[in-house]
Amino acid sequence: MRRLLLPVVAFLFLAGATSTDTNLTERQRALHVLNRLAFGPRPGDVDRVLNDGVDRWIDQQLHPEAIPDRAVDARLREYGTLRMSNAEIVQTFYAPIVEMRREAKNKADNASVSPQLRKEAQRVMQELVGQRIVRAADSDRQLNEVMVDFWMNHFNVFAGKGIDRFLLTSYERDTIRPLVWGRFEDLLMATAKSPAMLFYLDNARSVAAPENRPRMQPRRWPAMMRPQQQSQNRGGLNENYAREIMELHTLGVDGGYTQKDVTELARVLTGWTIDQRTGAFIFRPQLHDACAKTVLGVHFPAGGGIEEGERMIHILARHPATGHHIAYQLCQRLVSDDPPKALVDRVTKTFLYTDGDLRQTVKAVIDSPEFWDPQTYRAKVKSPFEYVISALRAVNAGIDDPMPVARAMQQIGEPLYGAQPPTGYSDKADAWVNTGALLNRLNFALALAANKLPGLHSDVASLVPSDRSVDALAVALTGGNLTDETRKTIKARGQDDAPTIAGLILGSPEFQRQ
């Protein structure tokens, strides 16, 4: 099967996407917003958006707090860990593992953690991954989920680092989700004080040099949060977070800062750590660098405390380079891999003029002529997450168990919460377009259309039009038509069973792109 599918994969993708040199029709406009501002249309969605009006649908999506989402809310009540605090999750699922390891070490016992404890601990990430998939596939607040995905990636935290897999539930629920439509400064401050981010980028263990502390006190680490390599690195100043908050979260790589600014900002942020009793953010003045500092030309006299870091976050959030960096990334996500400079400049002005109002900034992107340019239509390649979710929505799949979906995403190349570098996952096509990945996508599409994926149920046959034509099924699944090249390639397979045709359509360039 692999040998037979390889030429299909290559030809389908090289066939190119649907394009148009004229203004988008109203139907294309509806499909465009469902692909860019949502995770693709479900059966009937294009007609529903047309009936309501494209502009009205956009306005509703920009105010998700007014959109009822009762079915998803009811489904998520099954996931008990989503309502637990950091402290509750750590004490319930992680502390027993630490204790078992400690007892085994004291007894010189090589026994590993019991399978039962591991299974219970895995529940935290399984429910976190599950809620993300369910929300993206089934929520009516589609643009909200697109923005959650964007900001979770922008402020990436890797689940595979130590205790972070137990801190990510609160990170997404309490830090990211409530603030995606607020002010950027508030979101930036929340991530800076998030235990998940503090641990991931090592700021929780960044302390001032002994001679720079207001009073000497040895560093005490909670056993469950102690770095695994502590014997090799006993702390001191750590620049990881200071570097990434400037390079990735705010100013951008060309934002005009120097290595000296990184070091000085790291000194400003010493003492920002995690309370071992509550698992929450805490400022420890005895670990803070109390000497004078200068960051980006801003001088801090000796004797300062937490207000130094808060002031620097305020400055970084409002910096013109930050406005440009955030505008560029939003335009790259919603418009094109290489967004036009004029568009980025206009969106930057909106960001700065509105004091980082994220709703107004996103609206500026959507209202731009570049967003509606015919050359933008189906011009971006979907990430694995976008592709899998859009395929589920296209066949109106019911999700009984999200874990097989998560495994499919991992196989295609994007495990949820699995980006190890702080850059997160790429928003550009070249990160996802290769023969192996496209073959995995097509295999997933064929299995989904044939209803052979565990944990899912769908009825592709119910979507097949009476004439059973490839074009009619393509309209039902993608909301649009296929190119002549794609149509010929699918017909050349010589099979007319609906699941195979549907799978090939879901693997086509028209569906791979948004």
Short mmCIF file of C-alpha atoms in Angstrom, two decimals:
data_model
loop_
_atom_site.label_atom_id
_atom_site.label_comp_id
_atom_site.label_asym_id
_atom_site.label_seq_id
_atom_site.Cartn_x
_atom_site.Cartn_y
_atom_site.Cartn_z
CA MET A 1 0.00 0.00 0.00
CA ARG A 2 2.84 2.41 0.89
CA ARG A 3 4.47 1.89 -2.52
CA LEU A 4 1.15 2.52 -4.28
CA LEU A 5 0.38 5.66 -2.29
CA LEU A 6 3.75 7.40 -2.69
CA PRO A 7 3.15 8.61 -6.27
CA VAL A 8 -0.36 9.69 -5.28
CA VAL A 9 1.06 11.75 -2.41
CA ALA A 10 3.66 13.41 -4.60
CA PHE A 11 1.29 14.17 -7.44
CA LEU A 12 -1.51 15.38 -5.21
CA PHE A 13 0.66 17.90 -3.47
CA LEU A 14 2.57 19.02 -6.51
CA ALA A 15 -0.73 19.53 -8.29
CA GLY A 16 -1.07 22.79 -6.40
CA ALA A 17 -3.91 24.54 -4.67
CA THR A 18 -7.03 26.14 -5.97
CA SER A 19 -6.33 29.77 -6.83
CA THR A 20 -8.22 32.65 -8.30
CA ASP A 21 -7.24 35.95 -9.86
CA THR A 22 -10.63 37.57 -9.27
CA ASN A 23 -12.26 38.74 -6.07
CA LEU A 24 -13.46 35.98 -3.79
CA THR A 25 -17.06 34.97 -4.21
CA GLU A 26 -19.27 35.12 -1.14
CA ARG A 27 -19.04 31.35 -0.83
CA GLN A 28 -15.25 31.49 -1.03
CA ARG A 29 -15.26 34.21 1.63
CA ALA A 30 -17.27 31.94 3.92
CA LEU A 31 -14.93 29.02 3.29
CA HIS A 32 -11.90 31.28 3.78
CA VAL A 33 -12.95 32.40 7.26
CA LEU A 34 -13.86 28.86 8.26
CA ASN A 35 -10.38 27.71 7.25
CA ARG A 36 -8.39 30.61 8.73
CA LEU A 37 -10.49 31.70 11.72
CA ALA A 38 -11.73 28.20 12.54
CA PHE A 39 -10.42 24.66 12.14
CA GLY A 40 -12.28 24.11 8.90
CA PRO A 41 -15.98 23.67 8.07
CA ARG A 42 -18.23 20.92 9.30
CA PRO A 43 -20.93 19.66 6.92
CA GLY A 44 -23.33 22.54 6.38
CA ASP A 45 -21.11 25.20 8.00
CA VAL A 46 -20.45 27.11 4.78
CA ASP A 47 -24.17 27.46 4.12
CA ARG A 48 -24.80 28.48 7.74
CA VAL A 49 -22.16 31.22 7.54
CA LEU A 50 -23.61 32.41 4.23
CA ASN A 51 -27.10 32.55 5.71
CA ASP A 52 -25.95 34.49 8.76
CA GLY A 53 -23.53 36.66 6.79
CA VAL A 54 -19.74 36.35 6.77
CA ASP A 55 -19.19 39.66 8.57
CA ARG A 56 -21.71 38.81 11.28
CA TRP A 57 -20.05 35.43 11.83
CA ILE A 58 -16.66 37.13 12.21
CA ASP A 59 -18.04 39.62 14.72
CA GLN A 60 -19.55 36.79 16.76
CA GLN A 61 -16.26 34.89 16.75
CA LEU A 62 -14.42 37.98 17.97
CA HIS A 63 -16.65 37.87 21.08
CA PRO A 64 -16.57 34.22 22.13
CA GLU A 65 -17.83 35.03 25.62
CA ALA A 66 -21.28 35.56 24.05
CA ILE A 67 -21.31 32.20 22.23
CA PRO A 68 -22.92 29.32 24.18
CA ASP A 69 -20.82 26.15 24.22
CA ARG A 70 -22.92 23.87 26.39
CA ALA A 71 -22.15 20.57 24.64
CA VAL A 72 -18.40 21.04 24.96
CA ASP A 73 -18.72 22.28 28.54
CA ALA A 74 -20.73 19.17 29.43
CA ARG A 75 -18.14 16.90 27.77
CA LEU A 76 -15.27 18.53 29.64
CA ARG A 77 -16.92 17.92 32.99
CA GLU A 78 -15.76 14.32 32.53
CA TYR A 79 -12.15 15.51 32.97
CA GLY A 80 -11.70 16.05 36.69
CA THR A 81 -8.07 17.20 36.55
CA LEU A 82 -9.09 20.29 34.55
CA ARG A 83 -10.60 21.70 37.76
CA MET A 84 -7.59 20.95 39.99
CA SER A 85 -5.00 23.50 41.10
CA ASN A 86 -1.26 23.04 40.59
CA ALA A 87 -0.87 22.05 44.23
CA GLU A 88 -3.70 19.50 44.02
CA ILE A 89 -2.34 17.94 40.84
CA VAL A 90 1.23 17.75 42.18
CA GLN A 91 0.17 16.30 45.53
CA THR A 92 -2.26 13.82 43.97
CA PHE A 93 -0.28 12.55 41.00
CA TYR A 94 3.40 13.51 41.33
CA ALA A 95 4.19 13.46 45.04
CA PRO A 96 3.43 9.70 45.34
CA ILE A 97 5.92 9.00 42.53
CA VAL A 98 8.59 11.09 44.26
CA GLU A 99 7.91 9.33 47.56
CA MET A 100 8.11 5.87 46.00
CA ARG A 101 11.43 6.73 44.36
CA ARG A 102 12.76 8.11 47.66
CA GLU A 103 11.79 4.95 49.53
CA ALA A 104 13.34 2.76 46.86
CA LYS A 105 16.57 4.77 47.04
CA ASN A 106 16.72 4.53 50.83
CA LYS A 107 16.27 0.77 50.61
CA ALA A 108 18.80 0.48 47.77
CA ASP A 109 15.93 -1.01 45.79
CA ASN A 110 16.07 -0.82 42.01
CA ALA A 111 12.31 -1.26 41.67
CA SER A 112 10.71 1.27 39.33
CA VAL A 113 7.54 3.26 39.91
CA SER A 114 4.51 0.97 39.93
CA PRO A 115 2.47 0.75 36.72
CA GLN A 116 -0.62 1.86 38.66
CA LEU A 117 1.05 5.10 39.80
CA ARG A 118 2.30 5.79 36.28
CA LYS A 119 -1.16 5.20 34.85
CA GLU A 120 -2.74 7.57 37.35
CA ALA A 121 -0.11 10.24 36.63
CA GLN A 122 -0.68 9.92 32.87
CA ARG A 123 -4.29 10.93 33.40
CA VAL A 124 -3.26 14.58 33.84
CA MET A 125 -1.77 14.90 30.36
CA GLN A 126 -4.39 12.67 28.77
CA GLU A 127 -7.19 14.91 30.00
CA LEU A 128 -5.30 18.07 29.05
CA VAL A 129 -4.66 16.76 25.53
CA GLY A 130 -8.22 15.46 25.33
CA GLN A 131 -9.82 18.79 26.19
CA ARG A 132 -7.70 20.58 23.59
CA ILE A 133 -8.80 18.19 20.86
CA VAL A 134 -12.46 18.25 21.90
CA ARG A 135 -12.54 22.05 22.06
CA ALA A 136 -10.83 22.49 18.68
CA ALA A 137 -13.07 19.96 16.94
CA ASP A 138 -16.42 20.65 18.57
CA SER A 139 -16.46 24.12 20.11
CA ASP A 140 -18.59 26.79 18.48
CA ARG A 141 -16.02 29.32 19.72
CA GLN A 142 -13.71 28.45 16.87
CA LEU A 143 -11.66 31.63 16.63
CA ASN A 144 -11.07 31.46 20.37
CA GLU A 145 -9.55 28.00 19.94
CA VAL A 146 -7.41 29.21 17.03
CA MET A 147 -6.07 32.00 19.26
CA VAL A 148 -5.49 29.66 22.19
CA ASP A 149 -3.44 27.49 19.84
CA PHE A 150 -1.53 30.55 18.65
CA TRP A 151 -0.69 31.87 22.13
CA MET A 152 0.09 28.45 23.59
CA ASN A 153 2.62 28.13 20.79
CA HIS A 154 3.93 31.68 21.20
CA PHE A 155 4.45 31.13 24.93
CA ASN A 156 5.48 27.51 24.47
CA VAL A 157 6.08 25.22 27.46
CA PHE A 158 7.36 21.68 26.83
CA ALA A 159 5.43 18.99 28.72
CA GLY A 160 8.40 16.64 28.67
CA LYS A 161 10.50 18.74 31.02
CA GLY A 162 10.30 17.53 34.60
CA ILE A 163 7.26 18.59 36.55
CA ASP A 164 5.85 20.77 33.77
CA ARG A 165 3.47 18.04 32.65
CA PHE A 166 1.70 18.58 35.97
CA LEU A 167 1.77 22.39 35.71
CA LEU A 168 0.41 22.76 32.18
CA THR A 169 -3.24 22.29 33.16
CA SER A 170 -3.22 25.48 35.20
CA TYR A 171 -0.99 27.21 32.64
CA GLU A 172 -3.52 26.81 29.83
CA ARG A 173 -6.62 27.25 32.01
CA ASP A 174 -5.53 30.17 34.21
CA THR A 175 -2.77 31.92 32.24
CA ILE A 176 -3.52 31.62 28.52
CA ARG A 177 -7.23 31.05 27.98
CA PRO A 178 -8.63 33.95 30.05
CA LEU A 179 -6.33 36.50 28.39
CA VAL A 180 -6.26 35.77 24.65
CA TRP A 181 -8.69 38.66 24.02
CA GLY A 182 -7.26 41.08 26.56
CA ARG A 183 -4.13 43.23 26.66
CA PHE A 184 -0.81 41.77 25.65
CA GLU A 185 0.87 43.18 28.73
CA ASP A 186 -1.48 41.24 31.00
CA LEU A 187 -0.82 38.03 29.07
CA LEU A 188 2.93 38.60 29.17
CA MET A 189 2.86 39.28 32.92
CA ALA A 190 0.76 36.19 33.55
CA THR A 191 3.17 33.95 31.64
CA ALA A 192 6.16 35.53 33.42
CA LYS A 193 4.61 34.58 36.78
CA SER A 194 3.41 31.17 35.66
CA PRO A 195 5.02 28.23 37.50
CA ALA A 196 5.02 26.27 34.23
CA MET A 197 7.07 28.95 32.43
CA LEU A 198 9.29 29.61 35.46
CA PHE A 199 10.22 25.93 35.58
CA TYR A 200 10.48 25.39 31.81
CA LEU A 201 12.91 28.24 31.19
CA ASP A 202 14.73 27.77 34.51
CA ASN A 203 13.93 31.13 36.08
CA ALA A 204 12.59 29.36 39.17
CA ARG A 205 16.18 28.38 39.97
CA SER A 206 17.85 31.62 38.93
CA VAL A 207 19.35 33.37 41.96
CA ALA A 208 21.61 36.34 42.49
CA ALA A 209 25.30 35.93 43.14
CA PRO A 210 25.79 35.65 46.93
CA GLU A 211 27.53 39.00 47.12
CA ASN A 212 24.57 40.71 45.39
CA ARG A 213 21.83 39.38 47.66
CA PRO A 214 20.31 41.58 50.37
CA ARG A 215 21.11 38.87 52.89
CA MET A 216 22.74 35.51 52.60
CA GLN A 217 20.54 32.44 52.65
CA PRO A 218 21.13 29.00 51.14
CA ARG A 219 18.80 27.99 48.31
CA ARG A 220 16.12 25.52 49.41
CA TRP A 221 14.38 23.47 46.75
CA PRO A 222 11.14 21.53 47.29
CA ALA A 223 11.93 17.86 46.68
CA MET A 224 9.31 17.49 43.98
CA MET A 225 10.58 20.53 42.04
CA ARG A 226 14.32 19.93 42.43
CA PRO A 227 16.10 19.83 39.06
CA GLN A 228 17.36 16.37 38.17
CA GLN A 229 20.83 17.71 37.44
CA GLN A 230 21.19 19.75 40.64
CA SER A 231 24.43 18.03 41.57
CA GLN A 232 25.94 19.29 38.33
CA ASN A 233 24.48 22.81 38.48
CA ARG A 234 23.76 24.28 41.88
CA GLY A 235 21.97 27.37 40.65
CA GLY A 236 23.24 30.89 40.19
CA LEU A 237 22.12 33.31 37.53
CA ASN A 238 20.21 31.66 34.68
CA GLU A 239 19.64 33.68 31.50
CA ASN A 240 17.27 31.32 29.66
CA TYR A 241 14.02 33.11 30.41
CA ALA A 242 15.51 36.60 30.09
CA ARG A 243 16.75 35.70 26.61
CA GLU A 244 13.53 34.08 25.42
CA ILE A 245 11.19 36.75 26.76
CA MET A 246 13.03 39.27 24.58
CA GLU A 247 13.83 37.11 21.56
CA LEU A 248 10.60 35.12 21.29
CA HIS A 249 7.90 36.64 23.49
CA THR A 250 8.39 40.37 22.86
CA LEU A 251 11.10 42.21 20.90
CA GLY A 252 12.03 39.52 18.38
CA VAL A 253 15.47 38.37 17.32
CA ASP A 254 16.20 41.73 15.68
CA GLY A 255 14.64 43.76 18.46
CA GLY A 256 17.71 45.81 19.29
CA TYR A 257 18.79 44.20 22.57
CA THR A 258 22.30 42.98 23.40
CA GLN A 259 23.79 40.13 25.39
CA LYS A 260 24.41 42.65 28.16
CA ASP A 261 20.66 43.39 28.23
CA VAL A 262 19.95 39.65 28.55
CA THR A 263 22.29 39.34 31.54
CA GLU A 264 20.91 42.44 33.20
CA LEU A 265 17.30 41.35 32.68
CA ALA A 266 18.15 37.95 34.18
CA ARG A 267 19.44 39.81 37.26
CA VAL A 268 16.20 41.84 37.38
CA LEU A 269 14.19 38.59 37.38
CA THR A 270 16.12 36.79 40.11
CA GLY A 271 13.88 35.75 42.97
CA TRP A 272 10.89 35.09 40.67
CA THR A 273 10.27 31.49 41.62
CA ILE A 274 7.75 28.85 42.77
CA ASP A 275 6.31 28.50 46.28
CA GLN A 276 7.00 24.93 47.41
CA ARG A 277 3.87 24.87 49.58
CA THR A 278 1.31 26.06 47.04
CA GLY A 279 2.93 25.51 43.66
CA ALA A 280 2.19 29.17 42.86
CA PHE A 281 4.40 32.08 41.87
CA ILE A 282 6.28 33.80 44.67
CA PHE A 283 8.92 36.50 44.81
CA ARG A 284 11.81 35.68 47.15
CA PRO A 285 13.59 38.95 47.99
CA GLN A 286 16.46 37.09 49.67
CA LEU A 287 17.33 35.52 46.29
CA HIS A 288 17.01 38.75 44.29
CA ASP A 289 19.95 40.72 42.95
CA ALA A 290 19.75 43.92 44.98
CA CYS A 291 22.51 45.79 43.12
CA ALA A 292 22.04 48.45 40.43
CA LYS A 293 21.18 47.32 36.90
CA THR A 294 20.52 48.77 33.44
CA VAL A 295 18.32 47.06 30.84
CA LEU A 296 17.60 48.57 27.40
CA GLY A 297 18.82 51.89 28.74
CA VAL A 298 16.50 51.79 31.77
CA HIS A 299 18.40 52.21 35.04
CA PHE A 300 17.40 50.46 38.25
CA PRO A 301 19.13 51.76 41.39
CA ALA A 302 20.27 49.37 44.08
CA GLY A 303 17.75 48.10 46.60
CA GLY A 304 14.87 47.23 44.27
CA GLY A 305 12.64 44.18 44.35
CA ILE A 306 9.79 42.61 42.39
CA GLU A 307 8.78 45.99 40.96
CA GLU A 308 11.92 45.92 38.77
CA GLY A 309 10.72 42.87 36.88
CA GLU A 310 7.17 44.17 36.64
CA ARG A 311 8.42 47.46 35.24
CA MET A 312 10.57 45.68 32.64
CA ILE A 313 7.64 43.54 31.54
CA HIS A 314 5.57 46.71 31.19
CA ILE A 315 8.35 48.26 29.05
CA LEU A 316 8.80 45.15 26.91
CA ALA A 317 5.05 44.79 26.31
CA ARG A 318 4.77 48.34 24.97
CA HIS A 319 8.02 48.45 23.01
CA PRO A 320 7.63 49.25 19.27
CA ALA A 321 9.72 46.18 18.39
CA THR A 322 7.28 44.04 20.36
CA GLY A 323 4.37 45.52 18.43
CA HIS A 324 6.08 44.61 15.17
CA HIS A 325 7.00 41.10 16.35
CA ILE A 326 3.48 40.25 17.53
CA ALA A 327 1.92 41.79 14.41
CA TYR A 328 4.24 39.78 12.16
CA GLN A 329 3.44 36.51 13.90
CA LEU A 330 -0.32 37.10 13.84
CA CYS A 331 -0.17 38.00 10.15
CA GLN A 332 1.93 34.94 9.47
CA ARG A 333 -0.63 32.73 11.21
CA LEU A 334 -3.75 34.26 9.67
CA VAL A 335 -2.61 35.58 6.27
CA SER A 336 0.57 34.12 4.76
CA ASP A 337 3.91 32.53 5.60
CA ASP A 338 5.64 35.73 4.47
CA PRO A 339 3.17 38.51 5.22
CA PRO A 340 3.46 41.79 3.29
CA LYS A 341 5.38 44.54 5.07
CA ALA A 342 2.57 47.06 4.57
CA LEU A 343 0.14 44.74 6.36
CA VAL A 344 2.52 44.12 9.26
CA ASP A 345 3.15 47.84 9.62
CA ARG A 346 -0.57 48.64 9.81
CA VAL A 347 -1.24 45.88 12.33
CA THR A 348 1.75 47.07 14.37
CA LYS A 349 0.21 50.55 14.55
CA THR A 350 -3.06 49.07 15.79
CA PHE A 351 -1.25 47.06 18.46
CA LEU A 352 0.66 50.10 19.70
CA TYR A 353 -2.25 52.56 19.41
CA THR A 354 -4.60 50.29 21.38
CA ASP A 355 -2.03 49.53 24.10
CA GLY A 356 -1.74 45.93 22.95
CA ASP A 357 -5.47 45.19 22.71
CA LEU A 358 -5.40 41.68 21.24
CA ARG A 359 -9.01 41.68 20.03
CA GLN A 360 -8.46 44.90 18.08
CA THR A 361 -5.13 43.65 16.76
CA VAL A 362 -6.65 40.42 15.44
CA LYS A 363 -9.53 42.39 13.97
CA ALA A 364 -7.04 44.62 12.15
CA VAL A 365 -5.59 41.52 10.47
CA ILE A 366 -9.04 40.20 9.48
CA ASP A 367 -10.22 43.59 8.18
CA SER A 368 -7.14 44.02 5.98
CA PRO A 369 -7.37 43.73 2.19
CA GLU A 370 -4.45 41.30 2.35
CA PHE A 371 -6.53 38.83 4.38
CA TRP A 372 -9.15 38.83 1.60
CA ASP A 373 -6.70 38.89 -1.31
CA PRO A 374 -7.44 36.04 -3.76
CA GLN A 375 -3.77 35.03 -3.56
CA THR A 376 -4.26 34.38 0.17
CA TYR A 377 -7.11 31.94 -0.46
CA ARG A 378 -5.93 28.38 0.27
CA ALA A 379 -2.32 29.57 0.26
CA LYS A 380 -1.19 28.27 3.68
CA VAL A 381 -0.39 24.64 4.47
CA LYS A 382 -2.17 23.32 7.54
CA SER A 383 -0.07 22.25 10.49
CA PRO A 384 -0.62 18.65 11.65
CA PHE A 385 -2.92 19.89 14.43
CA GLU A 386 -4.94 22.01 11.99
CA TYR A 387 -5.03 19.21 9.44
CA VAL A 388 -6.23 16.47 11.79
CA ILE A 389 -8.87 18.64 13.46
CA SER A 390 -10.14 19.95 10.12
CA ALA A 391 -10.45 16.38 8.82
CA LEU A 392 -12.46 15.38 11.89
CA ARG A 393 -14.75 18.34 11.34
CA ALA A 394 -15.10 17.65 7.62
CA VAL A 395 -16.54 14.16 8.21
CA ASN A 396 -18.40 15.28 11.33
CA ALA A 397 -16.54 12.68 13.39
CA GLY A 398 -17.69 11.92 16.90
CA ILE A 399 -14.81 11.75 19.38
CA ASP A 400 -15.29 8.94 21.88
CA ASP A 401 -11.61 8.83 22.87
CA PRO A 402 -9.26 11.70 21.91
CA MET A 403 -6.07 9.69 22.49
CA PRO A 404 -5.97 7.99 19.06
CA VAL A 405 -6.36 11.47 17.55
CA ALA A 406 -3.44 12.70 19.64
CA ARG A 407 -1.33 9.77 18.47
CA ALA A 408 -2.19 10.58 14.84
CA MET A 409 -1.03 14.17 15.37
CA GLN A 410 2.20 12.89 16.87
CA GLN A 411 2.80 10.56 13.95
CA ILE A 412 2.20 13.37 11.48
CA GLY A 413 4.68 15.54 13.37
CA GLU A 414 3.01 17.71 16.01
CA PRO A 415 2.53 16.08 19.41
CA LEU A 416 0.41 18.37 21.57
CA TYR A 417 2.48 20.17 24.23
CA GLY A 418 5.48 18.38 22.72
CA ALA A 419 7.55 21.19 21.21
CA GLN A 420 10.85 20.98 23.09
CA PRO A 421 12.46 24.30 22.02
CA PRO A 422 10.88 27.52 23.29
CA THR A 423 10.23 28.56 19.69
CA GLY A 424 7.26 26.18 19.60
CA TYR A 425 6.04 24.78 16.30
CA SER A 426 6.57 26.54 12.99
CA ASP A 427 3.76 28.36 11.19
CA LYS A 428 5.46 27.96 7.81
CA ALA A 429 4.86 25.29 5.19
CA ASP A 430 8.47 24.16 4.87
CA ALA A 431 8.33 22.70 8.38
CA TRP A 432 5.54 20.31 7.42
CA VAL A 433 5.90 19.54 3.70
CA ASN A 434 7.88 16.38 3.06
CA THR A 435 6.97 13.04 1.51
CA GLY A 436 6.94 11.10 4.79
CA ALA A 437 4.68 13.58 6.56
CA LEU A 438 2.30 13.84 3.60
CA LEU A 439 2.10 10.06 3.37
CA ASN A 440 1.19 9.92 7.06
CA ARG A 441 -1.49 12.51 6.44
CA LEU A 442 -2.95 10.51 3.57
CA ASN A 443 -2.89 7.28 5.59
CA PHE A 444 -4.72 9.08 8.40
CA ALA A 445 -7.27 10.47 5.94
CA LEU A 446 -7.96 7.06 4.39
CA ALA A 447 -8.35 5.43 7.81
CA LEU A 448 -10.62 8.23 9.04
CA ALA A 449 -12.84 8.10 5.94
CA ALA A 450 -13.09 4.31 6.24
CA ASN A 451 -14.08 4.65 9.92
CA LYS A 452 -11.08 2.55 10.95
CA LEU A 453 -9.62 4.83 13.61
CA PRO A 454 -10.31 3.68 17.19
CA GLY A 455 -12.05 6.16 19.43
CA LEU A 456 -13.85 7.89 16.54
CA HIS A 457 -17.10 7.30 14.74
CA SER A 458 -18.26 8.86 11.49
CA ASP A 459 -20.56 8.07 8.60
CA VAL A 460 -18.95 9.22 5.39
CA ALA A 461 -21.67 7.49 3.37
CA SER A 462 -24.23 9.95 4.74
CA LEU A 463 -22.20 12.79 3.23
CA VAL A 464 -22.05 11.27 -0.25
CA PRO A 465 -24.30 13.10 -2.75
CA SER A 466 -26.75 11.07 -4.79
CA ASP A 467 -24.69 11.30 -7.97
CA ARG A 468 -21.57 9.95 -6.12
CA SER A 469 -19.33 12.16 -8.24
CA VAL A 470 -15.84 13.12 -7.07
CA ASP A 471 -16.64 16.84 -7.40
CA ALA A 472 -19.86 16.59 -5.42
CA LEU A 473 -18.13 14.71 -2.61
CA ALA A 474 -15.30 17.26 -2.69
CA VAL A 475 -17.81 20.07 -2.16
CA ALA A 476 -19.36 18.15 0.72
CA LEU A 477 -15.98 17.59 2.40
CA THR A 478 -13.99 20.71 1.53
CA GLY A 479 -16.65 23.29 0.73
CA GLY A 480 -15.06 23.89 -2.68
CA ASN A 481 -14.01 22.27 -5.92
CA LEU A 482 -10.93 20.28 -6.91
CA THR A 483 -8.41 21.26 -9.56
CA ASP A 484 -8.37 19.28 -12.78
CA GLU A 485 -5.05 17.70 -11.75
CA THR A 486 -6.39 16.48 -8.42
CA ARG A 487 -9.62 15.21 -9.95
CA LYS A 488 -7.72 13.22 -12.59
CA THR A 489 -5.35 11.77 -10.00
CA ILE A 490 -8.20 10.56 -7.80
CA LYS A 491 -10.14 9.10 -10.71
CA ALA A 492 -6.98 7.36 -11.96
CA ARG A 493 -6.99 5.28 -8.77
CA GLY A 494 -9.81 3.32 -10.39
CA GLN A 495 -11.87 2.98 -7.23
CA ASP A 496 -15.30 4.45 -6.74
CA ASP A 497 -16.06 3.43 -3.15
CA ALA A 498 -16.96 6.49 -1.10
CA PRO A 499 -14.47 5.98 1.76
CA THR A 500 -11.46 5.73 -0.57
CA ILE A 501 -12.54 8.75 -2.62
CA ALA A 502 -13.24 10.69 0.56
CA GLY A 503 -9.83 9.74 1.99
CA LEU A 504 -8.05 10.89 -1.17
CA ILE A 505 -9.98 14.16 -1.11
CA LEU A 506 -8.98 14.71 2.52
CA GLY A 507 -5.40 14.09 1.44
CA SER A 508 -5.61 16.43 -1.55
CA PRO A 509 -3.77 19.77 -1.80
CA GLU A 510 -7.12 21.54 -1.69
CA PHE A 511 -7.71 20.11 1.77
CA GLN A 512 -4.09 20.26 2.93
CA ARG A 513 -4.17 24.01 2.43
CA GLN A 514 -6.33 26.63 4.07
#
